[in-house]
């Protein structure tokens, strides 16, 4: 099958001029459920009726303007909004000089129409349970107790059916988010994506707070639950990627052979789109989360969350459990533990001199750095410890003895003890040459999240998956992320609820389109049903 580009990127000096994507949202009406359809650049038109369960009338309206759009609401209002700003933003520094409604400096948004999604009627404060569906009995868990969805009869079939309907919109949403480039450290681009994410999640009922960060804004969102007395469920994610600005010029988002590929689709714009779809699905069914849900989306995860960590830390207080939106293992298994990780900068200062006339007067920082890296390799030989020399720079010219050189190292650890011992060894590095100076600096650090025995949260998710007709398990992961923090502290934690795929941080990054619907249904179920007792102190 030949590749089909979903929507070519626009080759401009500033890739943030990509067309505005369309958020996923849902509204509950009396007997009518909104669904998704439509691609291309067709004018607003009524879509044909879609096959649905008996007794449910389903229609959809698609409004497009040079953009592929999809809605999951019974009514849509089209508004021109090329420079949407977030009224909840708490840091006006980067917009102080802009006129009201103007775009953030450094970004450009095209004037394509946004499909604003509005419920036909206000959602009820406490929606009644979904009516029981035939052939969907409650499945007992591994201990013979009633299944996790017993309190909401008929929910598994409803979730599975609606998730299949939503999968197309979630795929398009993921592709649209991937077209908004968001490299770590690029505040204007990250803020443009934060604006888009805030709009999408707000349409599903979230309250949104933008938290200013030195390299781009973070988001803290909340959905009220049916039982607000319970500890909240915390979800963590990020919207920065490892890919540089301009990458879309030669690597556009492309759909081919059942996969969607492009920069950031699996890590982790797919996960963000899936979560948006899960909340839209619940709203479509007239459901709210069982307990309050908080989502933290940081802008600096790919560089260790040096600033975003404080927001995750703040929301850990009072959390009943923590879920991560990172991609799962390639076979779909969730992530039940992670190695610790630390980024270290090794800086060497020497003395410059003419390389031909006065070489003996100089002290080469480059030579010293090379020898230090060899020594460091010997210091990280503890079992389960890995070193990656990710970046090296130094010197100025071939005829000048280098006066400065540095390397950025990525270290991973299986245990907290190995992490502590290795960092202590690095802190004691000394120069091997007279006149040279060596300095080590920890840029970011995440503690190891060890595997826990029993794992009632994984057991609960496995039971939910079985009710939905899915087979699911979990296992430890080699990479690190924001779930390391709660996992290291013993909070019930699982990661890998993002899109199934592979190739994170590589040119073959992709997600599997056929696995979107199962993931949407699983997350929606996890949000909707009560959690079991996960810890002695938990009431959930």
Coordinates of C-alpha atoms in Angstrom, one line a residue:
X1 CA 0.0 0.0 0.0
X2 CA 1.5 3.3 -1.0
X3 CA 1.8 6.0 1.7
X4 CA -1.1 8.4 2.1
X5 CA -0.3 11.7 3.8
X6 CA -3.1 12.6 6.0
X7 CA -2.4 16.3 5.7
X8 CA 0.9 17.7 4.3
X9 CA 2.6 20.1 6.6
X10 CA 3.0 23.7 5.4
X11 CA 6.6 24.5 4.6
X12 CA 7.0 27.9 6.3
X13 CA 9.7 29.6 8.2
X14 CA 7.7 29.0 11.4
X15 CA 6.0 25.6 11.5
X16 CA 3.5 26.8 14.1
X17 CA 1.5 28.1 11.1
X18 CA 0.0 24.7 10.7
X19 CA -3.8 24.7 10.4
X20 CA -5.7 24.7 13.6
X21 CA -6.9 21.2 14.6
X22 CA -10.3 20.2 15.8
X23 CA -10.9 19.2 19.4
X24 CA -12.8 16.1 20.3
X25 CA -15.9 16.7 22.5
X26 CA -19.2 15.1 23.3
X27 CA -22.6 16.3 24.4
X28 CA -25.5 14.3 25.8
X29 CA -29.0 14.9 24.4
X30 CA -32.3 13.2 24.9
X31 CA -32.0 10.1 22.8
X32 CA -29.4 11.4 20.4
X33 CA -25.7 10.6 20.5
X34 CA -23.3 12.6 18.4
X35 CA -20.8 10.7 16.3
X36 CA -17.9 11.4 14.0
X37 CA -17.6 11.5 10.2
X38 CA -16.1 13.6 7.5
X39 CA -12.7 14.3 5.9
X40 CA -11.3 16.7 3.3
X41 CA -12.4 20.2 2.6
X42 CA -16.2 19.6 2.1
X43 CA -18.4 22.5 3.1
X44 CA -20.7 22.1 6.1
X45 CA -23.1 19.4 5.4
X46 CA -25.3 16.9 7.2
X47 CA -23.7 13.4 7.4
X48 CA -25.8 10.3 6.7
X49 CA -27.2 8.4 9.6
X50 CA -24.7 5.9 11.0
X51 CA -25.6 2.3 12.0
X52 CA -26.1 2.3 15.8
X53 CA -27.8 0.1 18.4
X54 CA -31.5 -0.2 18.2
X55 CA -33.4 2.8 19.5
X56 CA -30.5 5.3 19.3
X57 CA -30.8 8.0 16.7
X58 CA -27.3 9.1 15.7
X59 CA -26.4 12.0 13.4
X60 CA -23.3 14.0 12.9
X61 CA -22.5 17.4 11.4
X62 CA -19.1 18.1 9.9
X63 CA -17.8 21.6 9.3
X64 CA -14.5 22.1 7.6
X65 CA -12.4 24.9 6.1
X66 CA -9.3 23.5 4.5
X67 CA -9.0 21.2 7.5
X68 CA -10.0 17.7 8.2
X69 CA -12.5 18.0 11.1
X70 CA -14.4 15.6 13.3
X71 CA -16.9 16.1 16.1
X72 CA -18.6 13.9 18.6
X73 CA -21.4 16.2 19.6
X74 CA -25.0 16.5 18.6
X75 CA -24.5 20.1 17.7
X76 CA -21.6 22.2 16.5
X77 CA -21.1 25.9 16.3
X78 CA -18.6 27.2 13.8
X79 CA -16.6 30.2 14.8
X80 CA -13.6 31.9 13.2
X81 CA -10.9 31.8 15.9
X82 CA -7.4 32.1 14.5
X83 CA -5.8 33.5 17.6
X84 CA -7.5 31.9 20.5
X85 CA -6.0 32.7 23.8
X86 CA -6.5 31.1 27.2
X87 CA -8.3 33.3 29.7
X88 CA -7.0 31.2 32.6
X89 CA -3.3 31.8 31.8
X90 CA -1.6 33.0 35.0
X91 CA 1.6 34.4 33.5
X92 CA 1.0 37.4 31.2
X93 CA 4.7 38.1 30.7
X94 CA 4.9 36.7 27.1
X95 CA 1.6 38.4 26.1
X96 CA 1.8 41.7 28.0
X97 CA 2.7 43.6 24.9
X98 CA 0.1 41.9 22.6
X99 CA -3.3 43.4 21.9
X100 CA -6.2 41.5 23.4
X101 CA -6.9 38.3 21.4
X102 CA -3.5 38.5 19.6
X103 CA -1.3 35.4 19.2
X104 CA 1.6 34.8 21.5
X105 CA 4.7 36.4 20.0
X106 CA 6.8 34.0 17.9
X107 CA 3.8 32.0 16.8
X108 CA 1.4 32.4 13.9
X109 CA -2.0 30.8 13.6
X110 CA -3.9 30.6 10.3
X111 CA -7.4 31.9 10.0
X112 CA -9.1 28.5 9.4
X113 CA -12.4 27.9 11.1
X114 CA -12.5 26.0 14.4
X115 CA -15.5 23.8 15.1
X116 CA -16.6 24.9 18.5
X117 CA -18.4 22.0 20.2
X118 CA -21.3 22.9 22.5
X119 CA -23.7 20.6 24.2
X120 CA -27.3 20.9 23.1
X121 CA -28.4 20.8 26.7
X122 CA -26.4 21.1 30.0
X123 CA -25.0 17.9 31.2
X124 CA -26.8 16.6 34.3
X125 CA -25.0 16.9 37.7
X126 CA -25.2 13.1 38.2
X127 CA -26.1 11.1 35.1
X128 CA -28.1 7.9 35.6
X129 CA -26.3 4.6 34.9
X130 CA -26.3 3.4 31.3
X131 CA -29.2 1.0 30.7
X132 CA -28.2 -2.6 30.9
X133 CA -27.4 -4.0 27.5
X134 CA -28.1 -7.6 26.5
X135 CA -25.2 -10.1 26.3
X136 CA -23.0 -8.0 28.6
X137 CA -23.0 -9.8 32.0
X138 CA -20.7 -8.7 34.7
X139 CA -17.5 -10.7 34.7
X140 CA -16.2 -11.8 38.2
X141 CA -12.6 -10.9 39.0
X142 CA -9.8 -13.4 39.8
X143 CA -11.1 -13.7 43.4
X144 CA -14.6 -14.5 42.4
X145 CA -16.0 -11.1 43.4
X146 CA -18.3 -9.1 41.2
X147 CA -16.5 -7.6 38.2
X148 CA -15.3 -3.9 38.3
X149 CA -18.2 -2.7 36.1
X150 CA -21.0 -4.4 38.2
X151 CA -22.0 -1.0 39.5
X152 CA -22.6 0.3 36.0
X153 CA -24.5 -2.5 34.1
X154 CA -24.3 -2.3 30.4
X155 CA -21.3 0.0 30.5
X156 CA -18.7 -2.4 28.8
X157 CA -20.7 -2.9 25.7
X158 CA -21.6 0.8 25.5
X159 CA -17.9 1.8 25.9
X160 CA -16.7 -0.6 23.3
X161 CA -19.3 0.5 20.8
X162 CA -18.7 4.2 21.3
X163 CA -14.9 3.8 21.3
X164 CA -15.0 2.3 17.8
X165 CA -17.1 5.2 16.6
X166 CA -14.7 7.7 18.2
X167 CA -11.4 6.1 17.0
X168 CA -11.4 8.0 13.7
X169 CA -11.8 11.3 15.4
X170 CA -9.0 10.4 17.9
X171 CA -6.7 9.4 15.0
X172 CA -7.3 12.8 13.3
X173 CA -6.8 14.6 16.6
X174 CA -3.5 12.9 17.1
X175 CA -2.4 13.8 13.6
X176 CA -3.4 17.4 14.1
X177 CA -1.5 17.6 17.4
X178 CA 1.6 16.2 15.8
X179 CA 1.5 18.9 13.2
X180 CA 1.9 21.5 16.0
X181 CA 5.7 21.1 16.5
X182 CA 6.7 21.3 20.2
X183 CA 10.4 20.7 20.8
X184 CA 11.5 20.9 24.4
X185 CA 12.7 24.5 25.3
X186 CA 10.8 26.2 22.5
X187 CA 8.3 28.2 24.6
X188 CA 6.3 29.8 21.8
X189 CA 5.6 26.5 20.1
X190 CA 4.9 24.7 23.3
X191 CA 2.5 27.5 24.4
X192 CA 0.7 27.2 21.0
X193 CA 0.1 23.5 21.6
X194 CA -0.9 24.1 25.3
X195 CA -3.5 26.5 24.0
X196 CA -4.9 23.9 21.7
X197 CA -4.9 21.1 24.3
X198 CA -6.6 23.4 26.8
X199 CA -9.4 24.1 24.3
X200 CA -9.9 20.4 23.6
X201 CA -10.0 19.3 27.2
X202 CA -12.1 22.2 28.3
X203 CA -14.7 21.1 25.7
X204 CA -15.0 17.7 27.6
X205 CA -15.8 19.5 30.8
X206 CA -12.4 20.2 32.3
X207 CA -11.4 23.3 34.2
X208 CA -8.0 24.4 33.0
X209 CA -5.2 26.3 34.6
X210 CA -2.0 27.3 32.8
X211 CA 1.1 27.3 34.9
X212 CA 4.0 29.4 33.6
X213 CA 7.3 27.7 33.1
X214 CA 10.7 29.0 32.0
X215 CA 10.6 27.0 28.8
X216 CA 6.9 26.8 28.1
X217 CA 3.6 26.7 30.0
X218 CA 2.4 23.6 31.8
X219 CA -1.3 22.6 32.2
X220 CA -3.2 21.5 35.2
X221 CA -6.7 20.3 34.5
X222 CA -9.5 18.9 36.6
X223 CA -12.8 17.0 36.0
X224 CA -15.2 16.7 38.9
X225 CA -16.2 13.2 39.9
X226 CA -19.5 11.7 41.1
X227 CA -18.0 11.1 44.5
X228 CA -15.8 14.1 45.4
X229 CA -15.0 12.8 48.8
X230 CA -12.6 10.2 47.4
X231 CA -8.9 10.8 46.8
X232 CA -8.4 12.1 43.3
X233 CA -7.1 10.1 40.4
X234 CA -3.9 11.8 39.0
X235 CA -3.0 11.4 35.3
X236 CA 0.4 12.7 34.1
X237 CA 1.5 13.6 30.6
X238 CA 3.6 16.0 28.6
X239 CA 3.4 18.0 25.3
X240 CA 7.0 18.5 24.5
X241 CA 8.9 16.2 22.1
X242 CA 12.5 15.4 21.2
X243 CA 12.0 16.6 17.6
X244 CA 13.5 19.9 16.4
X245 CA 11.4 22.7 14.8
X246 CA 11.1 22.2 11.1
X247 CA 11.1 18.4 11.2
X248 CA 7.7 18.3 9.4
X249 CA 9.3 19.6 6.3
X250 CA 10.9 16.3 5.4
X251 CA 8.8 14.0 7.7
X252 CA 5.1 14.8 7.4
X253 CA 2.5 13.0 9.4
X254 CA 1.6 10.0 7.3
X255 CA -0.9 7.2 7.4
X256 CA 0.2 3.9 5.9
X257 CA -0.6 0.2 6.3
X258 CA -2.7 0.7 9.4
X259 CA -0.2 3.0 11.2
X260 CA 0.0 6.7 11.7
X261 CA 3.6 8.0 11.7
X262 CA 5.1 11.3 12.5
X263 CA 7.2 13.3 15.1
X264 CA 5.6 12.9 18.5
X265 CA 2.6 10.7 17.5
X266 CA 3.5 8.0 20.1
X267 CA 5.4 10.1 22.6
X268 CA 3.0 11.3 23.5
X269 CA 0.5 13.2 21.4
X270 CA -1.4 9.9 20.8
X271 CA -1.8 9.5 24.6
X272 CA -3.2 13.0 25.0
X273 CA -5.7 12.5 22.1
X274 CA -6.8 9.1 23.6
X275 CA -7.5 10.7 27.0
X276 CA -9.5 13.5 25.3
X277 CA -11.4 10.8 23.5
X278 CA -12.1 8.9 26.7
X279 CA -13.6 11.9 28.4
X280 CA -15.6 12.7 25.3
X281 CA -16.9 9.1 25.3
X282 CA -18.1 9.4 28.9
X283 CA -19.8 12.7 28.2
X284 CA -21.4 11.0 25.2
X285 CA -22.9 8.4 27.5
X286 CA -24.0 10.9 30.1
X287 CA -21.3 9.7 32.6
X288 CA -18.9 11.5 34.8
X289 CA -15.7 10.1 36.3
X290 CA -16.3 8.1 39.5
X291 CA -13.9 10.4 41.4
X292 CA -12.2 13.7 40.7
X293 CA -9.6 13.4 38.0
X294 CA -6.6 15.7 37.7
X295 CA -4.3 15.9 34.7
X296 CA -0.8 17.5 34.7
X297 CA 0.7 18.1 31.3
X298 CA 4.3 19.4 31.6
X299 CA 6.3 21.1 28.9
X300 CA 9.7 19.7 29.8
X301 CA 9.4 16.0 30.4
X302 CA 11.8 15.1 27.6
X303 CA 14.6 16.9 29.4
X304 CA 13.8 15.4 32.8
X305 CA 11.0 17.8 34.0
X306 CA 13.3 20.2 35.8
X307 CA 10.4 22.6 36.3
X308 CA 7.4 20.4 35.7
X309 CA 8.3 18.1 38.5
X310 CA 7.1 20.6 41.0
X311 CA 3.5 20.4 39.6
X312 CA 3.5 16.7 39.6
X313 CA 4.8 16.7 43.2
X314 CA 2.1 19.2 44.2
X315 CA -0.7 17.0 42.8
X316 CA 0.6 13.8 44.4
X317 CA -0.7 15.0 47.7
X318 CA -4.0 13.3 48.3
X319 CA -3.9 11.2 45.1
X320 CA -5.5 7.7 45.3
X321 CA -3.6 6.4 42.2
X322 CA -1.5 7.7 39.4
X323 CA -1.7 6.9 35.7
X324 CA 0.8 7.8 32.9
X325 CA 0.0 8.5 29.3
X326 CA 3.4 7.3 28.0
X327 CA 3.2 4.7 25.2
X328 CA 3.0 1.1 26.5
X329 CA 5.4 -1.7 25.6
X330 CA 5.2 -2.4 21.9
X331 CA 3.0 -5.4 22.6
X332 CA 0.5 -3.2 24.5
X333 CA 1.5 -4.2 28.0
X334 CA 1.4 -1.5 30.7
X335 CA 4.5 -0.3 32.5
X336 CA 4.7 -1.4 36.1
X337 CA 8.2 0.0 37.1
X338 CA 10.9 2.2 35.6
X339 CA 14.6 2.6 36.0
X340 CA 15.9 5.8 37.6
X341 CA 17.5 8.4 35.3
X342 CA 19.8 11.3 35.7
X343 CA 21.2 13.9 33.2
X344 CA 24.6 15.1 34.1
X345 CA 26.7 17.9 32.5
X346 CA 30.5 17.3 32.6
X347 CA 32.4 20.5 32.0
X348 CA 36.1 20.8 31.6
X349 CA 38.1 24.1 31.6
X350 CA 41.6 24.1 30.1
X351 CA 43.9 26.9 28.8
X352 CA 44.0 28.1 25.3
X353 CA 47.2 28.5 23.3
X354 CA 48.5 28.4 19.7
X355 CA 48.6 24.8 18.7
X356 CA 51.8 25.2 16.7
X357 CA 53.9 27.8 18.4
X358 CA 52.9 27.4 22.0
X359 CA 51.2 24.0 22.4
X360 CA 53.1 23.3 25.6
X361 CA 51.6 26.4 27.2
X362 CA 48.1 25.2 26.6
X363 CA 45.9 22.6 28.5
X364 CA 43.5 20.9 26.2
X365 CA 40.0 20.7 27.6
X366 CA 39.0 18.3 24.8
X367 CA 41.8 15.8 25.7
X368 CA 40.9 16.0 29.3
X369 CA 37.2 15.4 28.6
X370 CA 38.0 12.4 26.5
X371 CA 40.0 10.9 29.3
X372 CA 37.3 11.7 31.8
X373 CA 34.7 9.9 29.7
X374 CA 36.9 6.8 29.7
X375 CA 37.1 7.1 33.5
X376 CA 33.4 7.6 33.8
X377 CA 32.7 4.4 31.9
X378 CA 34.5 2.5 34.6
X379 CA 32.5 4.2 37.3
X380 CA 29.1 3.2 36.0
X381 CA 29.8 -0.6 35.9
X382 CA 27.3 -1.4 38.6
X383 CA 24.7 -4.0 37.5
X384 CA 21.6 -2.3 36.0
X385 CA 23.4 1.0 35.3
X386 CA 23.8 2.4 31.8
X387 CA 25.6 5.4 30.4
X388 CA 24.9 7.3 27.2
X389 CA 27.2 10.1 26.2
X390 CA 24.5 12.0 24.3
X391 CA 26.2 15.3 23.4
X392 CA 29.8 16.5 23.3
X393 CA 31.1 19.9 22.4
X394 CA 34.3 21.8 22.8
X395 CA 37.2 23.8 21.3
X396 CA 37.1 26.6 18.7
X397 CA 39.6 25.9 15.9
X398 CA 42.0 23.2 14.8
X399 CA 45.0 25.6 15.4
X400 CA 43.9 26.5 19.0
X401 CA 44.4 24.3 22.1
X402 CA 40.8 23.9 23.4
X403 CA 40.1 25.9 26.4
X404 CA 36.6 24.5 27.2
X405 CA 34.7 21.3 26.5
X406 CA 31.6 19.6 27.9
X407 CA 29.5 16.5 27.6
X408 CA 25.9 15.8 28.5
X409 CA 25.5 12.3 29.9
X410 CA 22.3 10.2 30.3
X411 CA 22.5 7.7 33.1
X412 CA 19.9 5.0 34.0
X413 CA 19.7 2.9 37.1
X414 CA 17.9 -0.2 38.2
X415 CA 18.0 0.7 41.9
X416 CA 18.1 3.8 44.0
X417 CA 21.3 2.5 45.6
X418 CA 23.1 2.2 42.3
X419 CA 21.9 5.8 41.4
X420 CA 23.2 7.2 44.7
X421 CA 26.6 5.5 44.4
X422 CA 27.2 6.4 40.8
X423 CA 26.3 10.1 41.4
X424 CA 28.6 10.2 44.4
X425 CA 31.4 8.8 42.2
X426 CA 30.8 11.4 39.5
X427 CA 30.8 14.2 42.1
X428 CA 34.3 13.3 43.1
X429 CA 35.9 13.5 39.7
X430 CA 39.2 15.4 39.6
X431 CA 41.3 16.6 36.7
X432 CA 44.0 14.3 35.3
X433 CA 46.1 17.2 33.8
X434 CA 47.8 20.0 35.7
X435 CA 45.9 23.2 34.9
X436 CA 42.6 21.6 34.0
X437 CA 39.4 21.8 36.0
X438 CA 36.5 19.4 36.0
X439 CA 33.0 20.1 37.2
X440 CA 29.9 17.9 37.3
X441 CA 26.4 19.3 37.4
X442 CA 23.1 17.3 37.8
X443 CA 20.6 18.8 35.3
X444 CA 17.6 16.5 36.2
X445 CA 17.1 13.4 38.1
X446 CA 14.3 10.8 38.6
X447 CA 14.4 8.1 41.2
X448 CA 14.0 4.5 40.3
X449 CA 10.5 3.1 40.5
X450 CA 10.8 -0.5 41.6
X451 CA 8.5 -3.4 40.8
X452 CA 5.9 -4.0 43.5
X453 CA 4.6 -7.4 44.4
X454 CA 0.9 -8.0 44.1
X455 CA 0.0 -4.7 42.3
X456 CA -3.7 -4.4 43.0
X457 CA -4.0 -1.5 40.5
X458 CA -2.7 -3.7 37.7
X459 CA -5.0 -6.5 38.8
X460 CA -7.9 -4.0 38.6
X461 CA -7.0 -2.8 35.1
X462 CA -6.6 -6.4 33.9
X463 CA -10.1 -7.2 35.2
X464 CA -11.5 -4.1 33.4
X465 CA -9.7 -5.1 30.2
X466 CA -11.2 -8.6 30.4
X467 CA -14.7 -7.2 30.7
X468 CA -14.1 -5.1 27.6
X469 CA -12.8 -8.2 25.7
X470 CA -9.2 -7.2 25.9
X471 CA -6.2 -9.2 27.2
X472 CA -3.7 -7.0 29.1
X473 CA -0.7 -7.3 31.3
X474 CA 2.2 -5.2 32.5
X475 CA 5.9 -5.3 33.0
X476 CA 8.9 -3.0 34.0
X477 CA 10.3 -0.5 31.5
X478 CA 13.8 0.7 30.8
X479 CA 12.9 4.3 30.2
X480 CA 12.1 6.9 32.8
X481 CA 9.2 9.5 33.0
X482 CA 7.1 11.5 35.4
X483 CA 5.5 8.3 36.9
X484 CA 8.9 7.6 38.4
X485 CA 8.2 10.0 41.2
X486 CA 4.9 8.6 42.5
X487 CA 6.1 5.0 41.8
X488 CA 9.2 5.5 43.8
X489 CA 7.1 6.7 46.8
X490 CA 4.9 3.7 46.8
X491 CA 1.8 5.3 45.4
X492 CA -0.3 2.9 43.2
X493 CA 1.0 3.8 39.8
X494 CA 0.8 2.5 36.3
X495 CA 2.1 3.9 33.0
X496 CA 1.6 3.1 29.4
X497 CA -2.0 4.1 28.9
X498 CA -1.0 6.0 25.7
X499 CA -1.1 4.9 22.1
X500 CA 0.1 1.4 21.2
X501 CA 3.0 1.7 18.7
X502 CA 6.7 2.0 18.6
X503 CA 9.8 4.0 17.5
X504 CA 9.7 6.7 20.2
X505 CA 12.6 9.2 19.6
X506 CA 13.3 7.5 16.2
X507 CA 12.3 8.2 12.6
X508 CA 10.0 5.2 12.5
X509 CA 7.9 6.6 15.4
X510 CA 4.3 5.4 14.8
X511 CA 1.0 4.3 16.4
X512 CA -1.3 1.4 15.5
X513 CA -4.6 2.7 14.4
X514 CA -6.5 -0.5 15.2
X515 CA -5.5 -0.2 18.9
X516 CA -7.0 3.3 19.4
X517 CA -10.5 2.1 20.1
X518 CA -9.4 -0.5 22.8
X519 CA -7.3 2.1 24.5
X520 CA -10.1 4.7 24.5
X521 CA -12.6 2.2 26.0
X522 CA -10.1 1.1 28.6
X523 CA -9.3 4.6 29.8
X524 CA -12.9 5.5 29.9
X525 CA -13.8 2.5 31.9
X526 CA -11.0 3.2 34.3
X527 CA -12.3 6.7 34.8
X528 CA -15.9 5.7 35.2
X529 CA -15.8 2.7 37.6
X530 CA -14.8 2.6 41.3
X531 CA -11.3 1.8 42.1
X532 CA -10.7 -1.2 44.5
X533 CA -8.8 -0.7 47.8
X534 CA -5.3 -0.1 46.6
X535 CA -3.6 0.7 49.9
X536 CA -4.6 0.4 53.5
X537 CA -5.1 4.2 53.7
X538 CA -7.1 4.4 50.5
X539 CA -10.8 4.7 50.7
X540 CA -11.2 4.1 46.9

